[in-house]
PDB file of C-alpha atoms in Angstrom:
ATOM      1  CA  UNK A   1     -20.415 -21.330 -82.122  1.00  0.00           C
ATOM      2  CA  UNK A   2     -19.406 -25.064 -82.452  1.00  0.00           C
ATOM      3  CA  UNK A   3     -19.610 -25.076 -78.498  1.00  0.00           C
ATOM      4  CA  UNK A   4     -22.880 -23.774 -78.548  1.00  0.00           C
ATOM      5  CA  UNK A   5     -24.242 -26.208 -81.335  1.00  0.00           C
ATOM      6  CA  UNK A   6     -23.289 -29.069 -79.659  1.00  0.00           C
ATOM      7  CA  UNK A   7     -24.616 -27.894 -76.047  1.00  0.00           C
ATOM      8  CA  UNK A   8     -27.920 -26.892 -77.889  1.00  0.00           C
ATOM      9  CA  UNK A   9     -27.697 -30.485 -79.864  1.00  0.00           C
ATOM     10  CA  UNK A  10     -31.497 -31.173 -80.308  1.00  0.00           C
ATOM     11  CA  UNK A  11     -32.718 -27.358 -80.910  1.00  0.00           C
ATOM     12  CA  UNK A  12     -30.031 -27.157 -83.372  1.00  0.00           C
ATOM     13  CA  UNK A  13     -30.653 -30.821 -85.051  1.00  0.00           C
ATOM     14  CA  UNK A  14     -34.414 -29.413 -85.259  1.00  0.00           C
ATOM     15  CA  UNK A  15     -33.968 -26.093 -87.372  1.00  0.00           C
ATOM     16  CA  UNK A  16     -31.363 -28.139 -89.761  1.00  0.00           C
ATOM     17  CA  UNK A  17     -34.104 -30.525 -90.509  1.00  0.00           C
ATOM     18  CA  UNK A  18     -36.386 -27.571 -91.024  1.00  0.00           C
ATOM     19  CA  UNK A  19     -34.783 -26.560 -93.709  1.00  0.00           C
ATOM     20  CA  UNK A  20     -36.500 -28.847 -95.960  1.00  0.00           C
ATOM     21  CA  UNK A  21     -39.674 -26.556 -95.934  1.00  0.00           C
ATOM     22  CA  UNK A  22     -37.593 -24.300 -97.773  1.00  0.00           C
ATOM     23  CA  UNK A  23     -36.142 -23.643-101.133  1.00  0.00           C
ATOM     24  CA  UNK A  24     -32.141 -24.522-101.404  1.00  0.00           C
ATOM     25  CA  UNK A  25     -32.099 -26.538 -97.954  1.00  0.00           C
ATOM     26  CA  UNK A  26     -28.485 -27.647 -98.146  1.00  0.00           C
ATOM     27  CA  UNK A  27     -27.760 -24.076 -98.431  1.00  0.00           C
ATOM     28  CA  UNK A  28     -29.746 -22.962 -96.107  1.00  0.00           C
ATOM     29  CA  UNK A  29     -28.263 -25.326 -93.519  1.00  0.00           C
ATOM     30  CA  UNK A  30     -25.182 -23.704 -94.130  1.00  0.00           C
ATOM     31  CA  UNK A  31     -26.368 -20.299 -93.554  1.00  0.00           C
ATOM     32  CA  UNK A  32     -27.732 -21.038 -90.429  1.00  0.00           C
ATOM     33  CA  UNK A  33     -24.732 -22.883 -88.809  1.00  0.00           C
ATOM     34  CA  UNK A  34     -22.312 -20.102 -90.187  1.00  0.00           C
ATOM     35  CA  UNK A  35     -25.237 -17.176 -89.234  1.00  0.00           C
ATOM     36  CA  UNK A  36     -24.609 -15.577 -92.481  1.00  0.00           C
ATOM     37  CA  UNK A  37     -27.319 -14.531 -95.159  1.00  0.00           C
ATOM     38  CA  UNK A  38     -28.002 -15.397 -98.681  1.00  0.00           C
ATOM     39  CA  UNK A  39     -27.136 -13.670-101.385  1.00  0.00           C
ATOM     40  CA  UNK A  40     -29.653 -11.428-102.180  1.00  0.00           C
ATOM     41  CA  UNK A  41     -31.143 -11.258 -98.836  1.00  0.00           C
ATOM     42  CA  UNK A  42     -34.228 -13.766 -99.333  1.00  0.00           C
ATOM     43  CA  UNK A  43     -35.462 -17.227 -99.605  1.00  0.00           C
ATOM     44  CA  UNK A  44     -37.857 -19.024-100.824  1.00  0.00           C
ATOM     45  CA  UNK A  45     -40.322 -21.813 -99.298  1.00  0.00           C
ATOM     46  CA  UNK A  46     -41.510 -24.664-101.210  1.00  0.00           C
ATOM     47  CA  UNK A  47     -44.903 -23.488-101.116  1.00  0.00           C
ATOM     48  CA  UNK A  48     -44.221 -20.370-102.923  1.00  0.00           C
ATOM     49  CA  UNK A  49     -43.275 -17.455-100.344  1.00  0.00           C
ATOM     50  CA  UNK A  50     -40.534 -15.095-100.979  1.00  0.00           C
ATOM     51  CA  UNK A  51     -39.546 -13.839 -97.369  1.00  0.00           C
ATOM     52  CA  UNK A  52     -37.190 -11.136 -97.872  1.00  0.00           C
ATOM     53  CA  UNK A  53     -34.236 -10.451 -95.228  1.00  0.00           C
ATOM     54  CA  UNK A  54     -32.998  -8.001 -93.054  1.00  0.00           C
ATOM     55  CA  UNK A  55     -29.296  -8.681 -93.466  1.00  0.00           C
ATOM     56  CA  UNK A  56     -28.673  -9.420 -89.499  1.00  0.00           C
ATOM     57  CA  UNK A  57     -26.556 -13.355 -88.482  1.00  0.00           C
ATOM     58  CA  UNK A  58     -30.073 -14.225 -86.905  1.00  0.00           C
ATOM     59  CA  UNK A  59     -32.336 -13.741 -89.827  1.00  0.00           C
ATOM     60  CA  UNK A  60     -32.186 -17.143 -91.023  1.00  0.00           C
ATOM     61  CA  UNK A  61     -32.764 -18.659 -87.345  1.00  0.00           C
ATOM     62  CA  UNK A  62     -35.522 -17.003 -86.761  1.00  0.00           C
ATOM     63  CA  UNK A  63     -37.282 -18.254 -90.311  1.00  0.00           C
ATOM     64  CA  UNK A  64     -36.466 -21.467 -88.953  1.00  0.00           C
ATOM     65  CA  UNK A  65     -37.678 -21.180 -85.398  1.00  0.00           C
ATOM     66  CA  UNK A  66     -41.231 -20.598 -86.973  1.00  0.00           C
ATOM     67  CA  UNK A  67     -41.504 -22.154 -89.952  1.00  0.00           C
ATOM     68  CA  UNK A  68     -38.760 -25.189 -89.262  1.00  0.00           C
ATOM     69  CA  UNK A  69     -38.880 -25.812 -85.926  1.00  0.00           C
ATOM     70  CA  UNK A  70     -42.586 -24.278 -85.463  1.00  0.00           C
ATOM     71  CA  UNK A  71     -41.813 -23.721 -82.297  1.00  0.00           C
ATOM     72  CA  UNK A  72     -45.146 -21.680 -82.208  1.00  0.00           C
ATOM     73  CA  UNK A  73     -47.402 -24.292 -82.901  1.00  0.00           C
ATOM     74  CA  UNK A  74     -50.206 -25.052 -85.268  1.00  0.00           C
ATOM     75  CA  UNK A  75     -52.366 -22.181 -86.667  1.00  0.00           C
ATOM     76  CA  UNK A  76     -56.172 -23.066 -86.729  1.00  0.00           C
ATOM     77  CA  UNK A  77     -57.755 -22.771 -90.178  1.00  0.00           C
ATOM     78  CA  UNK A  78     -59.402 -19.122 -91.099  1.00  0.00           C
ATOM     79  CA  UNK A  79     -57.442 -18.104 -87.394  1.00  0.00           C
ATOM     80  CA  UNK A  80     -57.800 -14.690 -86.470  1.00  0.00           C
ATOM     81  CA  UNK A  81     -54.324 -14.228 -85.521  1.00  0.00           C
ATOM     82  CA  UNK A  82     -52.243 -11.143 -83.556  1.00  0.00           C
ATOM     83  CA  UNK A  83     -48.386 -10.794 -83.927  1.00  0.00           C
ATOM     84  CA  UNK A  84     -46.683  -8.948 -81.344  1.00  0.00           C
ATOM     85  CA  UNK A  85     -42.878  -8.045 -82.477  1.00  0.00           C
ATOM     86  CA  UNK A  86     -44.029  -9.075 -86.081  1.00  0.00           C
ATOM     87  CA  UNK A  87     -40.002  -9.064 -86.849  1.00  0.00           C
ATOM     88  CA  UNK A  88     -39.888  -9.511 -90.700  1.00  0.00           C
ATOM     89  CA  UNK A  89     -42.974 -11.267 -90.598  1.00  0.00           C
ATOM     90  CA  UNK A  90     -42.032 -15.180 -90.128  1.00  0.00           C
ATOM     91  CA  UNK A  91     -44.684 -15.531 -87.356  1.00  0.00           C
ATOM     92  CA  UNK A  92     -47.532 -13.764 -89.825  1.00  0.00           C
ATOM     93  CA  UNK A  93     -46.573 -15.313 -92.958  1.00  0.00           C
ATOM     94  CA  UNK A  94     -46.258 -18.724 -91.280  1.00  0.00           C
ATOM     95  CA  UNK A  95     -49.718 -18.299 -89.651  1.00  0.00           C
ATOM     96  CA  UNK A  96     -51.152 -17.155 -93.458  1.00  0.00           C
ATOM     97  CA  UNK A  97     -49.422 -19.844 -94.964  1.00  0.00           C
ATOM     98  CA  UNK A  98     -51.677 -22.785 -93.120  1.00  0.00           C
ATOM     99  CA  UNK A  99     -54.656 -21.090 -93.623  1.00  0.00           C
ATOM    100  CA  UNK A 100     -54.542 -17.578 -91.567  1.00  0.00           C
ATOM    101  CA  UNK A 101     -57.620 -15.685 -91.849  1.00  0.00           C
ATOM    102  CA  UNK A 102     -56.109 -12.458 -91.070  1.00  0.00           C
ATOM    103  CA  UNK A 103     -53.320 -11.407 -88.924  1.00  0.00           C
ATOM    104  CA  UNK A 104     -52.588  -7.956 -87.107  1.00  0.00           C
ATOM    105  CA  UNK A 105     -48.926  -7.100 -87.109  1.00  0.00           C
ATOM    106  CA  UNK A 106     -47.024  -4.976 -85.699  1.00  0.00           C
ATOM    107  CA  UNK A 107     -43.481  -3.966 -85.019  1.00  0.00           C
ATOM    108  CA  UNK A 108     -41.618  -0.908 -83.756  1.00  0.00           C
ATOM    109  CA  UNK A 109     -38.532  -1.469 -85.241  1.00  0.00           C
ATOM    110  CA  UNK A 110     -38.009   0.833 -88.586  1.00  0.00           C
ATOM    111  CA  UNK A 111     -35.601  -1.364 -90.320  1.00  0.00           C
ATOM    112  CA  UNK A 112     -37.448  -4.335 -89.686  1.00  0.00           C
ATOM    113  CA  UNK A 113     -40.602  -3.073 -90.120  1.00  0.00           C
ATOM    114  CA  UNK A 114     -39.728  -2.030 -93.686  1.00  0.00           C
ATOM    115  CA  UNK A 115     -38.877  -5.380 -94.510  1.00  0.00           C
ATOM    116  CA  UNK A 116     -42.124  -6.698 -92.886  1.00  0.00           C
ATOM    117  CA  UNK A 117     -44.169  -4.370 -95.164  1.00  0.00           C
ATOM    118  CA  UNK A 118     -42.067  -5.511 -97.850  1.00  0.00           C
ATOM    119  CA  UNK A 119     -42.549  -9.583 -97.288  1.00  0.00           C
ATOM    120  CA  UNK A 120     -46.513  -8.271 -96.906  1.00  0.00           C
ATOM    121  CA  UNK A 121     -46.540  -6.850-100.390  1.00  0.00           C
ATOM    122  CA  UNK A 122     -44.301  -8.636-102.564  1.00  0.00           C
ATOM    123  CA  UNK A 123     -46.335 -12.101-101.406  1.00  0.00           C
ATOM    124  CA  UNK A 124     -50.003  -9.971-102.218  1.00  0.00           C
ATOM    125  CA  UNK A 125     -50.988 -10.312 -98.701  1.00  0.00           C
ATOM    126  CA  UNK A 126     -51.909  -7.646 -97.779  1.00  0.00           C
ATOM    127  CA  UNK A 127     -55.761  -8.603 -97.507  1.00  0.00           C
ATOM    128  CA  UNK A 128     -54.325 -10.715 -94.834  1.00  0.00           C
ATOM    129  CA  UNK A 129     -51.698  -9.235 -92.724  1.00  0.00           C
ATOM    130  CA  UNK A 130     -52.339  -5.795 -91.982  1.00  0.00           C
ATOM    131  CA  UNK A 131     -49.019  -4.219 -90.002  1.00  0.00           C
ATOM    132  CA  UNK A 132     -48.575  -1.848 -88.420  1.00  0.00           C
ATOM    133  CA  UNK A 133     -45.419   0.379 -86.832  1.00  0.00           C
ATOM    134  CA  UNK A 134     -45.816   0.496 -83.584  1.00  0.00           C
ATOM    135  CA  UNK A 135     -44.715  -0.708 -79.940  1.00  0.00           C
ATOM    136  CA  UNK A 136     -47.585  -2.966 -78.106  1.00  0.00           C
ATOM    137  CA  UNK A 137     -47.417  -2.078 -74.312  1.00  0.00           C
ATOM    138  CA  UNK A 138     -49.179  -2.483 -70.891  1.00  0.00           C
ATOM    139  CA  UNK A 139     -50.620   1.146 -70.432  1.00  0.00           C
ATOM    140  CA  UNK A 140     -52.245   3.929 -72.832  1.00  0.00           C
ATOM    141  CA  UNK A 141     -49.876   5.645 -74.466  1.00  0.00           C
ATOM    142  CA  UNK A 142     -49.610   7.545 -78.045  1.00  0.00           C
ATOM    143  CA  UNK A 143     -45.750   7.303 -78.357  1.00  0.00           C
ATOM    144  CA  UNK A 144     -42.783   5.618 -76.558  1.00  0.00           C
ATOM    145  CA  UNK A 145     -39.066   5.322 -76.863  1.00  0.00           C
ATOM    146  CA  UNK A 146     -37.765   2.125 -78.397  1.00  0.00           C
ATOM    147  CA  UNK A 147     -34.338   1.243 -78.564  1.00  0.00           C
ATOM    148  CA  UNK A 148     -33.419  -0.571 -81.784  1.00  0.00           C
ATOM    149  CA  UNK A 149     -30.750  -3.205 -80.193  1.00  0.00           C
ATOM    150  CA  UNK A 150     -30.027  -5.604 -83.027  1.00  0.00           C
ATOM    151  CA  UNK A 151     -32.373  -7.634 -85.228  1.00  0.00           C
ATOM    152  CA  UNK A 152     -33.634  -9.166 -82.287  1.00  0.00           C
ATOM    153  CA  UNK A 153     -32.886  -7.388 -79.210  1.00  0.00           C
ATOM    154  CA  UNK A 154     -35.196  -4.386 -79.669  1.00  0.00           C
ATOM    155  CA  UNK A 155     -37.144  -2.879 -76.398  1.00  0.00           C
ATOM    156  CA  UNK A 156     -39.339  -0.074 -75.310  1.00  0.00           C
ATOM    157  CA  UNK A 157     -37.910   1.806 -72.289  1.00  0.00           C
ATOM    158  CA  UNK A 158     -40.599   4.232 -70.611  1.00  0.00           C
ATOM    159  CA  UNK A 159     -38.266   7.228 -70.405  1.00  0.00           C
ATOM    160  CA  UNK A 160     -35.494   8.488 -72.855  1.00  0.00           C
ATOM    161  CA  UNK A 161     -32.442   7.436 -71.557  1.00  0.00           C
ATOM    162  CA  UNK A 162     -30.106   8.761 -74.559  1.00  0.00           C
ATOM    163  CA  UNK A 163     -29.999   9.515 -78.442  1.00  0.00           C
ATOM    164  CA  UNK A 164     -30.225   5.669 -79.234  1.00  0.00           C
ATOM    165  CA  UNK A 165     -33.757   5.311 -78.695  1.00  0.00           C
ATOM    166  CA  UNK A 166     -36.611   6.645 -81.178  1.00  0.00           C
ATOM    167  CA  UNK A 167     -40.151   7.575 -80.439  1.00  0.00           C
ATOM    168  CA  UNK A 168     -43.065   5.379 -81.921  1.00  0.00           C
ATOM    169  CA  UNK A 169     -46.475   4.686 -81.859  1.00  0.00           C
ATOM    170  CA  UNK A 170     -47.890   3.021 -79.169  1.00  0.00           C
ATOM    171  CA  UNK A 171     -50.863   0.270 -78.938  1.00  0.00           C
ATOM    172  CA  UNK A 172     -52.419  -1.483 -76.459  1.00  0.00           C
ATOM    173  CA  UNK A 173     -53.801  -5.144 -76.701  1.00  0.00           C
ATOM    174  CA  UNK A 174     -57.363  -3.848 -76.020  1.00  0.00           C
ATOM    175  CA  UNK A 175     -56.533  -1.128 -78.547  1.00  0.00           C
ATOM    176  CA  UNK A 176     -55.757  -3.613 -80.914  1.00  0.00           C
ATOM    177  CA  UNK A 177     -58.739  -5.924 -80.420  1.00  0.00           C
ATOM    178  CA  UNK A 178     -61.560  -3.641 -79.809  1.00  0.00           C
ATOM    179  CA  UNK A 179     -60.128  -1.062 -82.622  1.00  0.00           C
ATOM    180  CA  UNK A 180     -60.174  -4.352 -85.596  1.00  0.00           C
ATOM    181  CA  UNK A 181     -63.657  -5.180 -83.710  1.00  0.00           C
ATOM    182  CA  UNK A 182     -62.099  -8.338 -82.850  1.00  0.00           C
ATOM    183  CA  UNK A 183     -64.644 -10.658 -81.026  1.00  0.00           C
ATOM    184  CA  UNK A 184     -62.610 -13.605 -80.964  1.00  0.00           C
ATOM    185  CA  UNK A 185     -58.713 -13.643 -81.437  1.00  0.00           C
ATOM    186  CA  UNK A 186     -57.864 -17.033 -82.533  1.00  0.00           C
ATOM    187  CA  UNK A 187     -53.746 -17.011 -81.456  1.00  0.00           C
ATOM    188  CA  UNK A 188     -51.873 -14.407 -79.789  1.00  0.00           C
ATOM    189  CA  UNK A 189     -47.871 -14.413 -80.312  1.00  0.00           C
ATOM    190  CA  UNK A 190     -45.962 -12.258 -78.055  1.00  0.00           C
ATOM    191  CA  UNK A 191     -42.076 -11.821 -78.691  1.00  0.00           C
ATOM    192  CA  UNK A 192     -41.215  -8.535 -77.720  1.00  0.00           C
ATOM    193  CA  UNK A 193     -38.022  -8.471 -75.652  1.00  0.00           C
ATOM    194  CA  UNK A 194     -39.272  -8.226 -71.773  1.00  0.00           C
ATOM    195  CA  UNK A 195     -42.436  -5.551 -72.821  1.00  0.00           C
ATOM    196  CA  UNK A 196     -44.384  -9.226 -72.807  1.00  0.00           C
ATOM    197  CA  UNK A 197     -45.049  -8.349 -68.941  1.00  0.00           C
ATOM    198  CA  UNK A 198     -46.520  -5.100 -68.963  1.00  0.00           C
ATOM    199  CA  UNK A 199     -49.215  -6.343 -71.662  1.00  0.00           C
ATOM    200  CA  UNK A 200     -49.737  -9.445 -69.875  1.00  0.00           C
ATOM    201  CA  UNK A 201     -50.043  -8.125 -66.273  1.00  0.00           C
ATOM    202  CA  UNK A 202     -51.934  -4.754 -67.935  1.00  0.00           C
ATOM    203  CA  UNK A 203     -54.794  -6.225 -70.390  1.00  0.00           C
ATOM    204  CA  UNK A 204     -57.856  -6.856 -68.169  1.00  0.00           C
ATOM    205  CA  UNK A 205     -59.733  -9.665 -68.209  1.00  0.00           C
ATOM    206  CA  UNK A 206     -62.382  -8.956 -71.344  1.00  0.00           C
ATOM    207  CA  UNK A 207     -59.841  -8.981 -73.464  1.00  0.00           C
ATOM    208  CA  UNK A 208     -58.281 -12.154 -72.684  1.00  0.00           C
ATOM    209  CA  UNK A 209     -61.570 -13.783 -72.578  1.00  0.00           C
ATOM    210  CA  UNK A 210     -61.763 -13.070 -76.164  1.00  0.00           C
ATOM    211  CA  UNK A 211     -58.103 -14.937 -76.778  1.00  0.00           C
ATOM    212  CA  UNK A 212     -57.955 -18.313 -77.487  1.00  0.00           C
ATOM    213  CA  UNK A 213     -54.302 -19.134 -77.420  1.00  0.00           C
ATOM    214  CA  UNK A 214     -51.225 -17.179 -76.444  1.00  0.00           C
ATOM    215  CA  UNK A 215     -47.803 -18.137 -77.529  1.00  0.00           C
ATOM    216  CA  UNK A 216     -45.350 -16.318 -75.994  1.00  0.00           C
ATOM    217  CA  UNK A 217     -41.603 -15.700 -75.383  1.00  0.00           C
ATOM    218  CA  UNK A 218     -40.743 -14.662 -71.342  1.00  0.00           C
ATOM    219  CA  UNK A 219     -37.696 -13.325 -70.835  1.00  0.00           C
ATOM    220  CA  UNK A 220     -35.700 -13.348 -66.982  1.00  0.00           C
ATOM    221  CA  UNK A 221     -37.024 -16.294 -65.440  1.00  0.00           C
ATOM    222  CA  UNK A 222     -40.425 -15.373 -65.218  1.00  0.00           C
ATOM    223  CA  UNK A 223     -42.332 -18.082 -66.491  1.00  0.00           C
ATOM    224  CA  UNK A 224     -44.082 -19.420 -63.135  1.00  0.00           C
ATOM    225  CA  UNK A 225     -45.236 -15.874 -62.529  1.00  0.00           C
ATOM    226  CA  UNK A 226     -46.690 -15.798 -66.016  1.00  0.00           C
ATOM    227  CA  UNK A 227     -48.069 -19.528 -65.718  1.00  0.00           C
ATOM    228  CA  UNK A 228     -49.811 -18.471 -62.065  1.00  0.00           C
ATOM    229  CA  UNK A 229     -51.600 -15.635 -64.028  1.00  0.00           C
ATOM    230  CA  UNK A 230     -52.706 -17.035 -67.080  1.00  0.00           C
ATOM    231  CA  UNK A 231     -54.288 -19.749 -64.627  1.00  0.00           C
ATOM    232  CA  UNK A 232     -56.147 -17.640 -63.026  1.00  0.00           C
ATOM    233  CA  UNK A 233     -57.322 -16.547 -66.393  1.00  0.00           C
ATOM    234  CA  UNK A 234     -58.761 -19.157 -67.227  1.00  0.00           C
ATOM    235  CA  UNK A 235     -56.165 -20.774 -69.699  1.00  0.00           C
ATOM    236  CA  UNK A 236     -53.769 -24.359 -68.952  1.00  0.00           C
ATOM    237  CA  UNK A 237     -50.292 -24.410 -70.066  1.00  0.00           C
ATOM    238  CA  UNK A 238     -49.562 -26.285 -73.626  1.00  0.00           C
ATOM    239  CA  UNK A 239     -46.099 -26.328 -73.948  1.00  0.00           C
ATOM    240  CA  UNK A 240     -42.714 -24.943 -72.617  1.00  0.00           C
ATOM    241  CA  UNK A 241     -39.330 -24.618 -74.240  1.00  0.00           C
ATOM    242  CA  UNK A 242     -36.325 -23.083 -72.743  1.00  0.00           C
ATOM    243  CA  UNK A 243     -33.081 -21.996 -74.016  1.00  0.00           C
ATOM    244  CA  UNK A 244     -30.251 -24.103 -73.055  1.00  0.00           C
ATOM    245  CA  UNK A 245     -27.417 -22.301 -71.730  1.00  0.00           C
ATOM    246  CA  UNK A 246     -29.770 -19.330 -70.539  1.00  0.00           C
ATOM    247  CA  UNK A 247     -30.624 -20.790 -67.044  1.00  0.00           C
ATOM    248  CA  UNK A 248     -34.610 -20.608 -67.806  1.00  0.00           C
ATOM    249  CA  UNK A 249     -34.225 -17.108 -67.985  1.00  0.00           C
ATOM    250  CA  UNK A 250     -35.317 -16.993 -71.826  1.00  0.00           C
ATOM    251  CA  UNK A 251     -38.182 -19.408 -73.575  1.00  0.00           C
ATOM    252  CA  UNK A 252     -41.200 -19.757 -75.386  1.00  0.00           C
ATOM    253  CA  UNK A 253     -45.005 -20.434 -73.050  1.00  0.00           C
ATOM    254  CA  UNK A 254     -48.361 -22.163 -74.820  1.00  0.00           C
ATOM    255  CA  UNK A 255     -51.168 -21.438 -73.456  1.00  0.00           C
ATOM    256  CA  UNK A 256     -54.519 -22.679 -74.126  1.00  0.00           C
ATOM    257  CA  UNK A 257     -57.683 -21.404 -73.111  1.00  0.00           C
ATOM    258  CA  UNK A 258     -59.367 -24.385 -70.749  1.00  0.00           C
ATOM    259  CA  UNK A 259     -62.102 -26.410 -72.269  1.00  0.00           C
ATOM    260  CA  UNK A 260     -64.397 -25.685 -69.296  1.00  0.00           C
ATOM    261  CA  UNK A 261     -63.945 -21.559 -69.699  1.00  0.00           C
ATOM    262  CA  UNK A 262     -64.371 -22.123 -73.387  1.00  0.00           C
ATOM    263  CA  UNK A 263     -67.958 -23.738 -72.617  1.00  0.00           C
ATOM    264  CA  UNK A 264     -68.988 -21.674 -69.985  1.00  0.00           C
ATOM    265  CA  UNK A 265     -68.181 -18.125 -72.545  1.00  0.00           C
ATOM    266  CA  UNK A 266     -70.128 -20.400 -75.386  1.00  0.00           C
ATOM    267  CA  UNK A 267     -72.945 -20.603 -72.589  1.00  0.00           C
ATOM    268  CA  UNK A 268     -73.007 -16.799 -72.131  1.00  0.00           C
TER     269      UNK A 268
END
């Protein structure tokens, strides 16, 4: 772990200093070097929220990927907002917390989901983030398998492939934008363990049109494929991060629709 701290020096450097967003930040910081979890399984932010834990070493990382590092970027004011492997909720509650409209969440994994639901109510949100269990993919579907690996690690294979994996709901990103009767989606986050190509490479065109922003994680090198096609889409690249140590096979893409397709939709 010390290896890895000092060959991820800057990303590392970045989520200590985050902790000052939060409640206890000396004792946060030492959670998060030593992967461990408060007591009580929760923290508290210095604007009020109450973000309730899981219990897994990477909890407290992944608070401070979004709301110390916000490595997702700003949220617009009133944002209509999508989160795609919601996780406990950091993306949603972050995106709510500077000034959200609304945000559709979902997330397939039961254990996490449970705690998302439970960060949604005990914060009275839920006029705002409306989540959902289920597994976002390419194609229509009602259920697939998804294989709860870990806090983080969770993925939808399209066959059962032994007793590990449970069946869940399944959603679409058109299901999800034309069922809220969403004409305009303000951010899209995406962070759903390698299913991110499937819904990229399977959502036609209308939707995206409607899409604003996309901030996504890519996982096995893919990134220039998924920068060719979004492109073509009409969107430019914002930002790129990658994970040190992983060889660019795992990191975060911005997108951001182009000026010029945003005027020529506003023309239409």
């Amino acid at each position: 772990r010390l290896l890895g701290a000092v060959w991820n020096g800057p990303t590392v450097l970045r989520s200590v200093l985050g902790v000052g967003r939060f409640r206890h930040p000396v004792r946060l910081a030492r959670h998060y070097l030593l992967r461990t979890c408060p007591p009580g399984l929760y923290v508290e932010t210095r604007s009020g929220l109450r973000i309730h834990l899981s219990g897994d070493e990477d909890d407290v990382s992944t608070l401070l990927v979004v709301f110390g590092r916000r490595d997702y970027g700003k949220i617009p004011r009133n944002a209509i907002c999508i989160d795609v492997g919601a996780h406990l909720g950091s993306f949603s509650l972050y995106a709510v917390s500077s000034g959200a409209a609304a945000v559709y969440s979902d997330e397939p994994d039961p254990v996490l989901y449970k705690t998302l639901l439970r960060n949604v109510e005990d914060n009275s949100l839920g006029s705002q983030i409306f989540a959902c269990q289920a597994a976002v993919v390419g194609a229509e579907a009602s259920t697939v398998i998804f294989y709860p690996e870990g806090n983080a690690s969770g993925h939808v294979a399209p066959l059962p492939g032994d007793n590990r994996g449970i069946s869940v709901k399944a959603l679409t990103l058109t299901g999800i934008v034309e069922g809220n009767h969403l004409e305009k989606v303000d951010v899209l986050k995406l962070d759903c363990e390698g299913s991110e190509y499937d819904i990229v490479f399977g959502t036609p065109p209308e939707i995206w049109r409607r899409i604003e922003r996309v901030r996504l994680e890519y996982h096995f090198g893919r990134a220039d494929e998924l920068k060719k096609h979004f492109n073509l889409l009409g969107y430019r690249l914002a930002f790129r991060t990658e994970q040190k140590g992983r060889n660019g096979q795992v990191g975060v893409l911005g997108f951001d629709r182009a000026a010029s397709a945003i005027e020529r939709r506003s023309s239409h």
